[in-house]
Short mmCIF file of C-alpha atoms in Angstrom, two decimals:
data_model
loop_
_atom_site.label_atom_id
_atom_site.label_comp_id
_atom_site.label_asym_id
_atom_site.label_seq_id
_atom_site.Cartn_x
_atom_site.Cartn_y
_atom_site.Cartn_z
CA MET A 1 -22.08 -86.19 -132.26
CA GLU A 2 -20.77 -87.69 -135.67
CA ALA A 3 -23.87 -90.14 -135.54
CA LEU A 4 -26.26 -87.31 -135.57
CA PHE A 5 -24.91 -85.33 -138.86
CA HIS A 6 -24.73 -88.04 -141.63
CA THR A 7 -23.95 -86.39 -145.00
CA ASP A 8 -26.57 -88.16 -146.99
CA MET A 9 -29.23 -86.94 -144.45
CA VAL A 10 -28.03 -83.47 -144.69
CA LEU A 11 -27.90 -83.51 -148.33
CA ILE A 12 -31.52 -84.93 -148.51
CA ILE A 13 -32.69 -82.00 -146.32
CA LEU A 14 -31.10 -79.50 -148.37
CA ALA A 15 -32.45 -81.06 -151.52
CA GLY A 16 -35.88 -81.07 -150.13
CA ALA A 17 -35.51 -77.49 -148.80
CA VAL A 18 -34.25 -76.06 -152.21
CA ALA A 19 -37.20 -78.08 -154.15
CA THR A 20 -39.82 -76.33 -151.70
CA PHE A 21 -38.20 -73.12 -152.19
CA LEU A 22 -38.22 -73.27 -155.99
CA THR A 23 -41.63 -74.83 -156.34
CA ARG A 24 -43.03 -71.89 -154.14
CA ILE A 25 -40.97 -69.32 -155.70
CA GLY A 26 -41.83 -70.74 -158.99
CA GLY A 27 -45.56 -70.57 -158.63
CA TYR A 28 -45.61 -67.03 -157.20
CA VAL A 29 -43.21 -65.87 -160.22
CA LEU A 30 -45.80 -67.57 -162.74
CA ILE A 31 -48.89 -66.13 -161.30
CA THR A 32 -47.52 -62.83 -161.25
CA ARG A 33 -46.88 -62.91 -165.05
CA MET A 34 -50.01 -63.70 -166.05
CA LYS A 35 -52.33 -61.06 -166.69
CA SER A 36 -55.59 -62.99 -165.76
CA ILE A 37 -55.81 -66.43 -164.09
CA PRO A 38 -57.67 -69.01 -166.23
CA PRO A 39 -60.54 -70.52 -164.61
CA ARG A 40 -59.10 -74.05 -164.79
CA LEU A 41 -56.10 -72.84 -162.68
CA GLU A 42 -58.36 -71.09 -160.43
CA ALA A 43 -60.39 -74.01 -159.63
CA ALA A 44 -57.10 -75.99 -159.18
CA LEU A 45 -55.84 -73.46 -156.55
CA ASN A 46 -59.09 -73.36 -154.93
CA ALA A 47 -58.97 -77.43 -154.27
CA VAL A 48 -55.43 -77.19 -152.49
CA PRO A 49 -56.28 -76.39 -148.95
CA ALA A 50 -59.03 -79.27 -149.06
CA ALA A 51 -56.16 -81.33 -150.74
CA VAL A 52 -53.80 -80.43 -147.78
CA LEU A 53 -56.35 -80.91 -144.98
CA THR A 54 -57.13 -84.25 -146.23
CA THR A 55 -53.30 -85.26 -145.94
CA LEU A 56 -53.41 -84.14 -142.63
CA VAL A 57 -56.69 -85.74 -141.40
CA ALA A 58 -56.79 -88.97 -143.25
CA PRO A 59 -53.83 -90.66 -141.64
CA ALA A 60 -55.00 -89.76 -138.27
CA PHE A 61 -58.34 -91.15 -139.12
CA PHE A 62 -57.06 -94.40 -140.30
CA THR A 63 -54.20 -94.93 -137.74
CA GLY A 64 -56.14 -93.67 -134.80
CA GLY A 65 -58.47 -95.59 -132.40
CA PRO A 66 -62.19 -95.44 -132.23
CA ASP A 67 -62.06 -92.37 -130.15
CA VAL A 68 -60.30 -90.18 -132.93
CA GLN A 69 -62.76 -91.84 -135.55
CA VAL A 70 -65.91 -91.01 -133.58
CA ALA A 71 -64.58 -87.44 -132.80
CA MET A 72 -63.87 -86.87 -136.66
CA ALA A 73 -67.17 -88.17 -137.66
CA ALA A 74 -68.86 -86.08 -135.14
CA ALA A 75 -66.79 -82.98 -136.08
CA LEU A 76 -67.70 -83.69 -139.71
CA ILE A 77 -71.30 -84.09 -138.95
CA ALA A 78 -71.16 -80.85 -136.85
CA SER A 79 -69.26 -78.85 -139.62
CA LEU A 80 -72.24 -79.17 -141.89
CA ARG A 81 -74.47 -77.03 -139.64
CA LEU A 82 -71.95 -75.28 -137.34
CA SER A 83 -69.20 -72.55 -137.71
CA MET A 84 -65.50 -73.45 -136.83
CA LEU A 85 -65.26 -73.13 -133.09
CA PRO A 86 -68.56 -75.06 -132.15
CA MET A 87 -67.61 -77.85 -134.60
CA LEU A 88 -64.19 -77.91 -132.87
CA PHE A 89 -65.86 -78.00 -129.49
CA VAL A 90 -68.07 -80.99 -130.84
CA GLY A 91 -65.13 -82.77 -131.79
CA TRP A 92 -63.27 -82.36 -128.66
CA CYS A 93 -66.25 -83.14 -126.49
CA ALA A 94 -66.63 -86.59 -128.56
CA VAL A 95 -63.07 -87.72 -128.17
CA MET A 96 -63.27 -86.75 -124.26
CA LEU A 97 -66.45 -88.67 -123.82
CA MET A 98 -65.06 -91.76 -125.88
CA ARG A 99 -61.56 -91.68 -123.63
CA TYR A 100 -63.60 -91.41 -120.65
CA ALA A 101 -66.09 -94.02 -121.46
CA PHE A 102 -63.76 -96.71 -122.84
CA GLY A 103 -60.60 -95.73 -120.78
CA GLY A 104 -58.41 -94.61 -123.93
#
């Protein structure tokens, strides 16, 4: 049991939790103190979801096999014309077809 709980690891996890909490609460306090949000700050806040999505999708695209890459490309193309659910279905079909065709 001692091997599971190294003091350094616990301290790193706690420091990460505190830093995350302070970042989130700090942003909330800052925004609530403002009378109006400046346009540049609003643009930056609007860009956050795309940045987070990129950090989740990019590693999967580059480390995944061709089936994952084709599925993501198909979903990207579908997303230009379709809503979320059909786009997900296109991506799912693409990965299933690639895995069936190439035994992945």
